[in-house]
Coordinates of C-alpha atoms in Angstrom, one line a residue:
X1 CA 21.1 -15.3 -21.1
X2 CA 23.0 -17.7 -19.5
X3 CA 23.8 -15.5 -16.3
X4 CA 20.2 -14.6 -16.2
X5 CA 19.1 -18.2 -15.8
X6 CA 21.1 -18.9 -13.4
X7 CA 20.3 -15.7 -11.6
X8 CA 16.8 -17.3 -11.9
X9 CA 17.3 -20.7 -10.8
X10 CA 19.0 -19.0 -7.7
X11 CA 15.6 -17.0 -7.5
X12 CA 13.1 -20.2 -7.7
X13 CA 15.1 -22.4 -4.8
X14 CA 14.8 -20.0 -2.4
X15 CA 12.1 -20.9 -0.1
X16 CA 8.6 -19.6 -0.6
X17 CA 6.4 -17.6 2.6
X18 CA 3.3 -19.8 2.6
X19 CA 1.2 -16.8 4.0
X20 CA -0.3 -15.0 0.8
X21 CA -1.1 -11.5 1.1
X22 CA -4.9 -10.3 0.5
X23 CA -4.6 -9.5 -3.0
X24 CA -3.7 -13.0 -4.1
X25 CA -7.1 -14.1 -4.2
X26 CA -8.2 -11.3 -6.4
X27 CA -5.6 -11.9 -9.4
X28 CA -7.0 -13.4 -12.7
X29 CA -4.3 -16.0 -13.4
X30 CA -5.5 -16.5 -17.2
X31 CA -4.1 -12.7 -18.1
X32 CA -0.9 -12.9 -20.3
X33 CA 0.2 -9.4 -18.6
X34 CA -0.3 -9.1 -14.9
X35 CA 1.4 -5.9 -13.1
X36 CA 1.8 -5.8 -9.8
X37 CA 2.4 -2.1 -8.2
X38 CA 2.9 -1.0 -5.0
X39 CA 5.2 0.7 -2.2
X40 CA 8.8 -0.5 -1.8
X41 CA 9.5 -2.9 1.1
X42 CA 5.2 -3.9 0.9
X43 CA 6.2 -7.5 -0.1
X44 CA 5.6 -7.3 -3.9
X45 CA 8.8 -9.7 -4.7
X46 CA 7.2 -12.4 -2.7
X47 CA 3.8 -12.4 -4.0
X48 CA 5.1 -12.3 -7.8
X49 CA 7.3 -15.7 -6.4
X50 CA 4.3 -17.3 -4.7
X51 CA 2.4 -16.3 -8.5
X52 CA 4.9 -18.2 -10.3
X53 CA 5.1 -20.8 -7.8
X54 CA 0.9 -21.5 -8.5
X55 CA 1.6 -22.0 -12.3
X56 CA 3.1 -25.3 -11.6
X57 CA 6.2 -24.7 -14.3
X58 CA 9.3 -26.2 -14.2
X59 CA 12.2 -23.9 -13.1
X60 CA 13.1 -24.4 -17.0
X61 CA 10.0 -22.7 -17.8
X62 CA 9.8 -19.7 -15.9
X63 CA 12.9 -16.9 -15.8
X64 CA 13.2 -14.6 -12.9
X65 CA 14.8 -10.8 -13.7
X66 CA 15.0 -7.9 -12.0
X67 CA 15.2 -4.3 -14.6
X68 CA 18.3 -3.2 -12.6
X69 CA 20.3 -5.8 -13.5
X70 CA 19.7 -6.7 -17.3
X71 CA 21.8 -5.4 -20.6
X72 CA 19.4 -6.2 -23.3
X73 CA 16.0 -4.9 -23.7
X74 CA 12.9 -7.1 -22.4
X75 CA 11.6 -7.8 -25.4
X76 CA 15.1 -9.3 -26.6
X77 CA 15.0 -11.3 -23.6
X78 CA 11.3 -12.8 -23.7
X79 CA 11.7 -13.2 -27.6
X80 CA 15.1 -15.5 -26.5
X81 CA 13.7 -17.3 -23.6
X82 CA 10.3 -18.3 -25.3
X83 CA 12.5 -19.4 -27.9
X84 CA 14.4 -21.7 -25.3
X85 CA 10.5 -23.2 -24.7
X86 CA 9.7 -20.8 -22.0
X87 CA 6.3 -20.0 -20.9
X88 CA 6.6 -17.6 -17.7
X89 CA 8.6 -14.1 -17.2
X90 CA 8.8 -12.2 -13.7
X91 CA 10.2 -9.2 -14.0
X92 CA 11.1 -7.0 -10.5
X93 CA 11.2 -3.1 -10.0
X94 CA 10.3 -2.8 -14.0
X95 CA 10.5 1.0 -13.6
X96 CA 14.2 0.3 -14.0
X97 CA 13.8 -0.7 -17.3
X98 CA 13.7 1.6 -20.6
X99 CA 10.9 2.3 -22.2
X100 CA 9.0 -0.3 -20.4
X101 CA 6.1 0.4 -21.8
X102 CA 7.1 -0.3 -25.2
X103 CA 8.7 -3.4 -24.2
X104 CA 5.8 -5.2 -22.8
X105 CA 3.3 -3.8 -25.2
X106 CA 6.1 -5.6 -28.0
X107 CA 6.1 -8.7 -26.0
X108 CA 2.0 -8.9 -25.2
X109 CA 1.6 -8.1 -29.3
X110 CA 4.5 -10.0 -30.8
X111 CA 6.2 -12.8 -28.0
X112 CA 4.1 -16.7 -27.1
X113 CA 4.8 -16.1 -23.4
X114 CA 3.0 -14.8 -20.5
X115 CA 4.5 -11.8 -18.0
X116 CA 4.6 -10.9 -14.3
X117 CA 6.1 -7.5 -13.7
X118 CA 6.6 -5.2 -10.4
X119 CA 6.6 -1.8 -10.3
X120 CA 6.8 1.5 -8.3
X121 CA 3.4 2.7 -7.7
X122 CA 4.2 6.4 -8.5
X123 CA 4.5 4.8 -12.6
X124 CA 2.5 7.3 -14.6
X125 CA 1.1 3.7 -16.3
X126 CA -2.1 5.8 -17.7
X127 CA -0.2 8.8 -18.8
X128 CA 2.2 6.1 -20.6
X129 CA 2.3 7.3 -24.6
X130 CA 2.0 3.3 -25.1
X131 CA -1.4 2.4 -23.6
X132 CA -1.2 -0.9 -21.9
X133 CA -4.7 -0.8 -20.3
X134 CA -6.2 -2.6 -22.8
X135 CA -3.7 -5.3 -22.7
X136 CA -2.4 -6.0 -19.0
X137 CA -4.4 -6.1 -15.6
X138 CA -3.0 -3.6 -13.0
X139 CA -3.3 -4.5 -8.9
X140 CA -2.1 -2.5 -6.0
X141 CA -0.4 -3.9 -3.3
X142 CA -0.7 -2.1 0.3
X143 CA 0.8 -2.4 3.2
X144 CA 0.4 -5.2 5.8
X145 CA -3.2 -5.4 7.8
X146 CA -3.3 -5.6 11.3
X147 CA -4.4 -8.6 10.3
X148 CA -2.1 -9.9 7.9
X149 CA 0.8 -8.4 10.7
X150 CA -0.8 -11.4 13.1
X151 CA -0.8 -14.1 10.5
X152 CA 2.9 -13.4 9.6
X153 CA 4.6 -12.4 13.1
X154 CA 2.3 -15.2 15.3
X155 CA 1.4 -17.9 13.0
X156 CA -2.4 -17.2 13.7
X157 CA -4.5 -16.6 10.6
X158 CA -7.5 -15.4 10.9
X159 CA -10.2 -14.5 7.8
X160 CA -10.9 -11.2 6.4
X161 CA -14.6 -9.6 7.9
X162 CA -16.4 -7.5 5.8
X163 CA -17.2 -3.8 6.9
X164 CA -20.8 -5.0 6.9
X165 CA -20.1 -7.9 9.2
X166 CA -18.1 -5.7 11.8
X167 CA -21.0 -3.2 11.8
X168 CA -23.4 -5.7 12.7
X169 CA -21.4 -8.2 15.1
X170 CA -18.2 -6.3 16.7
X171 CA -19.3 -7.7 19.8
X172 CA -19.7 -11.1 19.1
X173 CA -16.6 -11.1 16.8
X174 CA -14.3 -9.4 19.0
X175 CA -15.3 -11.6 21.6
X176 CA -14.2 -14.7 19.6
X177 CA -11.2 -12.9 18.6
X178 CA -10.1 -11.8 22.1
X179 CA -10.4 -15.6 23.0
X180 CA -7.1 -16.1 20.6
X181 CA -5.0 -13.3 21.5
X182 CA -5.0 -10.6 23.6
X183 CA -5.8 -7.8 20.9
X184 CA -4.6 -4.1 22.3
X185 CA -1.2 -6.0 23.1
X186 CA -0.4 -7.2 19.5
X187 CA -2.4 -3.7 18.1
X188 CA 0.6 -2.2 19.7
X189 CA 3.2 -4.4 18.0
X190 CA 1.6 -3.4 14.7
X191 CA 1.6 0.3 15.4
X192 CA 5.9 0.3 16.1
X193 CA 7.0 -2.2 13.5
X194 CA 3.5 -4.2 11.9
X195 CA 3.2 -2.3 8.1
X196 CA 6.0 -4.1 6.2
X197 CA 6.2 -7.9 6.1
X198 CA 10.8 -7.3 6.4
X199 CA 9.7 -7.1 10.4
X200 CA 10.8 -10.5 10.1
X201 CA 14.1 -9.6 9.2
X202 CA 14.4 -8.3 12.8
X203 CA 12.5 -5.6 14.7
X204 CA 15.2 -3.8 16.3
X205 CA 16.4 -2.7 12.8
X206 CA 12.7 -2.1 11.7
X207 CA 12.9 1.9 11.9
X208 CA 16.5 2.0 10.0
X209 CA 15.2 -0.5 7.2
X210 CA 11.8 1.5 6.5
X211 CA 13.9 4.9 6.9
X212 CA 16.4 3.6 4.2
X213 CA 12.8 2.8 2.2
X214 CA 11.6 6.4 2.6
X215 CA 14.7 7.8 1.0
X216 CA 14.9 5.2 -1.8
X217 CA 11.3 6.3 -3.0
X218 CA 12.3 9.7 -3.1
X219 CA 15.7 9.7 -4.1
X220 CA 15.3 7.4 -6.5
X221 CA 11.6 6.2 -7.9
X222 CA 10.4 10.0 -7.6
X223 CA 13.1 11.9 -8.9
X224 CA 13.5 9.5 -11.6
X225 CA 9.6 8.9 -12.4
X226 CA 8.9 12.8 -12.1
X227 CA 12.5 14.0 -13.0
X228 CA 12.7 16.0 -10.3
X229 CA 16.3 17.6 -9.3
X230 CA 18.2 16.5 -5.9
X231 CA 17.3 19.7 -4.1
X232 CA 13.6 19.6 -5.1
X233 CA 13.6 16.0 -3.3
X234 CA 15.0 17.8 -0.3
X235 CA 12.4 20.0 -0.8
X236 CA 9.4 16.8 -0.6
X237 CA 11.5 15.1 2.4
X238 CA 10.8 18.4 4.3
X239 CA 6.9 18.6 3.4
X240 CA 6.7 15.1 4.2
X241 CA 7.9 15.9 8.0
X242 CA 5.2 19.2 7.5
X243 CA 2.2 16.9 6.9
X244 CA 3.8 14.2 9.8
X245 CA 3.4 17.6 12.4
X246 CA 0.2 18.6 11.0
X247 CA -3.2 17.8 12.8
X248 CA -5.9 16.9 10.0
X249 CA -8.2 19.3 11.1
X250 CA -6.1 21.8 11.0
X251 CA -4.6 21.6 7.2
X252 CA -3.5 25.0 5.5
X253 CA -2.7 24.6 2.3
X254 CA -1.4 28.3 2.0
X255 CA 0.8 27.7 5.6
X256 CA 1.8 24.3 4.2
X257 CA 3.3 26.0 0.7
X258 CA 4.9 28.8 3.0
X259 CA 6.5 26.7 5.5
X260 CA 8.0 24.2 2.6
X261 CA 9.5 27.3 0.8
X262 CA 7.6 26.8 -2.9
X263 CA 4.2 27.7 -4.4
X264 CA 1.0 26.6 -4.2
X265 CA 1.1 25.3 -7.8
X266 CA 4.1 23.5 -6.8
X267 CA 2.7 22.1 -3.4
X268 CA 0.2 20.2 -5.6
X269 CA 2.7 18.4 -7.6
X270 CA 4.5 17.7 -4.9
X271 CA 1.4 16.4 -3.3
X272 CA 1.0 14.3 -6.1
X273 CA 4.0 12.8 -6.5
X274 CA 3.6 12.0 -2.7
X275 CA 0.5 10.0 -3.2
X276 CA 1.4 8.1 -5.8
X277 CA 4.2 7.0 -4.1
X278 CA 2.2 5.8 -1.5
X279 CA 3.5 8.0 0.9
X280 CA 0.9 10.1 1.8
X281 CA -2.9 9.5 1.8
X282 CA -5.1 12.3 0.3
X283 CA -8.9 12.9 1.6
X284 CA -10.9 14.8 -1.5
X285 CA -9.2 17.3 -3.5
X286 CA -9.4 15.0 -6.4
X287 CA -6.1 15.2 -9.0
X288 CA -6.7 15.8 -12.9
X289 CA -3.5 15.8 -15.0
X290 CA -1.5 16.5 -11.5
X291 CA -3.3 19.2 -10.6
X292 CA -5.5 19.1 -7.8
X293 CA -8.6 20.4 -8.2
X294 CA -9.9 21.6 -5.0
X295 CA -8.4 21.5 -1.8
X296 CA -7.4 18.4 0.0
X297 CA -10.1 17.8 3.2
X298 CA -7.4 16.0 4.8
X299 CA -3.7 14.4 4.5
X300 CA -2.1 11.3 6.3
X301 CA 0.8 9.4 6.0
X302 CA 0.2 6.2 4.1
X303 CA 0.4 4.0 6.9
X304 CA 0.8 4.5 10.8
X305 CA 4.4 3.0 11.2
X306 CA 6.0 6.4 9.0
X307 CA 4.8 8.5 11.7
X308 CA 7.5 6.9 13.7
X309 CA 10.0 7.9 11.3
X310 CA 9.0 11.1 10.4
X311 CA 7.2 12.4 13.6
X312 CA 9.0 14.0 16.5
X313 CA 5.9 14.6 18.1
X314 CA 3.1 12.4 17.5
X315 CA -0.8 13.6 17.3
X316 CA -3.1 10.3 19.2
X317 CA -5.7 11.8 16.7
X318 CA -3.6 11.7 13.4
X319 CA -2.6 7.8 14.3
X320 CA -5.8 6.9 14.8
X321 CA -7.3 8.3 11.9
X322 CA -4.3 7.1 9.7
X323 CA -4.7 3.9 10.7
X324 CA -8.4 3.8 10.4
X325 CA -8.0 5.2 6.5
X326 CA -5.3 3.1 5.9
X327 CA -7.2 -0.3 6.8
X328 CA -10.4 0.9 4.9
X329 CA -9.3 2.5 1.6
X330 CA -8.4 -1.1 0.4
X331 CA -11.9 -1.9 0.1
X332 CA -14.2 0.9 0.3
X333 CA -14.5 4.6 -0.5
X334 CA -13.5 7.2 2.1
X335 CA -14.4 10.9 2.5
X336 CA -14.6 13.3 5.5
X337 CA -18.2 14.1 6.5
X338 CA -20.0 17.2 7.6
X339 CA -20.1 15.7 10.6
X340 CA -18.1 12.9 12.1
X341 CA -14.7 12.2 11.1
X342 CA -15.2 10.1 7.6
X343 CA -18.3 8.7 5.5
X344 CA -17.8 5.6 4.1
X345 CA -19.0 4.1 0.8
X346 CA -21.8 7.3 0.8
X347 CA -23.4 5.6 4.0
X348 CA -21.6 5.4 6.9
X349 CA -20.7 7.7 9.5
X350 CA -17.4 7.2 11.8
X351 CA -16.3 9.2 15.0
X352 CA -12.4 8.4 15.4
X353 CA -11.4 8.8 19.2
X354 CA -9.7 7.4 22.2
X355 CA -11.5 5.1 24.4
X356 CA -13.9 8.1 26.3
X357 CA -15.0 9.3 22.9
X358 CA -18.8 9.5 22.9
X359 CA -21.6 10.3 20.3
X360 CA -22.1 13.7 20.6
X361 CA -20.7 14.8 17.7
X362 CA -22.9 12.2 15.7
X363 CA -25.8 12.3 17.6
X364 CA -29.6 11.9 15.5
X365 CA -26.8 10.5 12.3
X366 CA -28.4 7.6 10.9
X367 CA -25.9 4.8 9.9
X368 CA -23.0 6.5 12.5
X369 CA -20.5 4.9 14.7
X370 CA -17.8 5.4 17.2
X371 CA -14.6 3.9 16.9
X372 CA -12.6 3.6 19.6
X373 CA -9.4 3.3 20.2
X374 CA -7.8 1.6 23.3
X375 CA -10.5 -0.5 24.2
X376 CA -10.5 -4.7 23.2
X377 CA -14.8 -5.2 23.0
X378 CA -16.8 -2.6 22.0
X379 CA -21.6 -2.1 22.8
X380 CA -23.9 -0.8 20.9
X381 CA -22.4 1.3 17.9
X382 CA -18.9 1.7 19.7
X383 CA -16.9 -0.4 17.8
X384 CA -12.5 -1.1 18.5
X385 CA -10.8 0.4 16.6
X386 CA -8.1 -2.2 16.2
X387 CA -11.3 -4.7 15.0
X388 CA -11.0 -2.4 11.5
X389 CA -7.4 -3.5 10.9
X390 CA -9.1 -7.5 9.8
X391 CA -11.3 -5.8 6.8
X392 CA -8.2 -7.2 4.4

C-alpha cells in the first residue's frame, strides 16, 4: 500500500490540463461507480485526473492506480484504503485487472468509498456474467473535435453549436468564427495530427505515436478482450488496411472476406471487435450477440487522422465522410439515405462533397443539405464542412 500511495501522490502533483473535454459536463458526480471508456491515446487519464481534481479531496483522500501495476486484487485495495479514511479510487486501463467485474461489483456492494475506473472500449461490460449496469454509470470518450483540437493546440475556446443551430445560421456563425481564425488553415492541422489530445507531445512524432496506439489495441486490448491468437490479429491489421482502400460506396462484404483470407462469419467478428475498439465506424448492419445482422451500408475508420496511418492512397470522399460521421455520431443518430449520403436523427438529409458539389442528388428532399468541403462560408443550405467539427 505504501508504494501505491506514493505512486499516487506522484499522480496528483502533476499539473492538471485546464481544457475539459466535452463529456465533462455530462458526468453525474453523485454516482459511487463512474466508468469511463474509450480509445487509447483519446485522453481518458486526464479527464479521470481533472474528475478527481473537482471533488475537492485532499491528496490523503483520493488513491491513484493503474490495473497493470497492482499485486492485490481491487477490492483488497479499496477495502485497505477506505480503512486508511479514504473516500476516492481512480483506477486506469481496468481491463488489466482480473475479474474486474467482480471486483467493483464487491467494492460498490460491500466497500464506504466511491470509484473512477478507465477502460478499453472493446470491454464486453454488458456481456459481463457480473451485471454492473445497475450499479455504475458508463460514458464514452471520443476522439478530439475540430473543435476541441482549436481549444487545446491555439488556446481559443469556442462553445459547442447544436446541429439545429448550424442548420439554421452557418452563415452568420461561420462568419463570426472566420473573424477569429482562418478556418480551412487550422481544418487542415486537424486532418494530419488534430484526433488525439498527445499532439502536444510533438507533432512531428504524431504518426509514430498513434501507429504505436493502433498496434497496442490490437495486440493487446483485442487479443486479450476477445482471445484472439497472434496470427488472427495479423489477420484484423490486414482488414483494417482493406476498409482504409475501400470507397464506401463501393463495400463488398463477400470481396472484403476474400481479400482478408477468412469467412464471412468470421469477417463479422472481426468487424465487431473492430468497432468496439473504436477503430472502425459501422453504418447499419446492426450487431446481436457479435453477429451482424444484415449487411453494413457503410464502414470508416473511426476518425480521419487513421487514414494517414493506414492509407497509402487516400479517397477525398472517404475523408470527408469519415470526418463528417465522426463529428456527428457523438450526439445524433446516423444512417445512409436513399438518397444523399446520410439521414440524420430520422430527418435530415446530407450530400458530403468537395467545394463544386451541388444539389442534384437531393433535389425536391425536404430537410436536405450540402456539405461542403474546402470552402470557409457557406449560402443557402450549403453548409462547410469543417463548421460540423464544433457540434461537441
Amino acid at each position: 500500500m505504501q508504494k501505491l500511495l506514493e505512486l499516487s501522490n506522484l499522480y496528483f502533483s502533476l499539473p492538471t490540463p485546464k481544457f475539459k473535454r466535452y463529456l465533462f459536463k455530462e458526468i453525474d458526480f453523485q454516482s459511487k461507480l463512474i466508468g469511463i471508456l474509450g480509445q487509447r491515446g483519446v485522453g481518458k487519464t486526464t479527464l479521470i485526473k481533472q474528475l478527481a481534481d473537482s471533488y475537492d479531496l485532499p491528496i490523503s483522500k483520493m488513491l491513484y492506480i493503474s490495473a497493470d501495476n497492482i499485486v492485490n486484487t481491487l477490492s483488497e485495495i479499496a477495502i485497505k484504503f477506505s480503512s486508511f479514511g479514504g473516500e476516492l479510487l481512480i483506477i486506469d486501463e481496468i481491463h488489466k485487472a482480473e475479474n474486474f467485474a467482480l471486483e467493483l461489483k464487491t467494492i460498490y456492494d460491500f466497500v464506504n468509498i466511491k470509484v473512477i475506473f478507465s477502460g478499453s472500449s472493446a470491454l464486453e461490460i454488458e456481456n459481463s456474467k457480473v451485471d454492473l449496469s445497475r450499479r455504475a454509470l458508463f460514458y464514452e470518450l471520443g476522439s478530439l473535435s475540430f473543435r476541441e483540437f482549436i481549444a487545446i493546440k491555439y488556446e481559443l475556446e469556442l462553445e459547442a453549436i447544436s446541429l439545429e443551430n448550424i442548420l439554421n445560421n452557418h452563415q452568420e456563425i461561420a462568419q463570426m468564427i472566420k473573424k477569429e481564425f482562418k478556418p480551412l488553415e487550422y481544418f487542415n492541422n486537424y486532418k494530419l495530427f488534430g484526433a488525439y489530445p498527445f499532439f502536444t507531445e510533438g507533432e512531428k512524432s504524431y504518426n509514430l505515436r498513434l501507429n504505436e496506439i493502433i498496434n497496442i489495441i490490437l495486440d493487446s486490448e483485442v487479443a486479450t478482450i476477445y482471445n484472439v491468437d497472434s496470427d488472427k490479429i495479423n489477420t484484423i491489421r490486414k482488414l483494417l488496411h482493406l476498409l482504409c482502400a475501400c470507397v464506401p460506396m463501393e463495400l463488398n462484404i463477400q470481396n472484403l472476406a476474400k481479400e482478408s483470407g477468412i469467412s464471412r462469419n468470421t469477417l463479422y467478428s472481426y468487424l465487431y471487435y473492430l468497432q468496439k475498439a473504436n477503430l472502425i465506424e459501422i453504418i447499419g448492419g446492426d450487431f446481436k450477440n457479435k453477429k451482424l445482422l444484415n449487411k453494413p451500408d457503410k464502414i470508416y475508420l473511426e476518425n480521419i487522422n487513421l487514414y494517414n496511418i493506414l492509407c497509402d492512397n487516400q479517397n477525398s470522399g472517404s475523408l470527408r465522410e469519415s470526418f463528417f460521421v465522426s463529428q456527428l455520431k457523438q450526439k445524433y443518430s446516423v444512417k445512409c439515405a436513399h438518397l444523399g449520403d446520410f439521414k440524420v436523427d430520422n430527418r435530415y438529409i446530407f450530400e458530403v462533397g468537395g467545394k463544386n458539389k451541388d444539389f442534384k442528388q437531393i433535389k425536391d428532399v425536404s430537410d436536405s443539405f450540402v456539405v461542403a468541403d474546402d470552402i470557409e462560408i457557406g449560402f443557402g443550405n450549403k453548409i462547410p464542412l469543417w463548421l460540423f467539427g464544433f457540434v461537441y
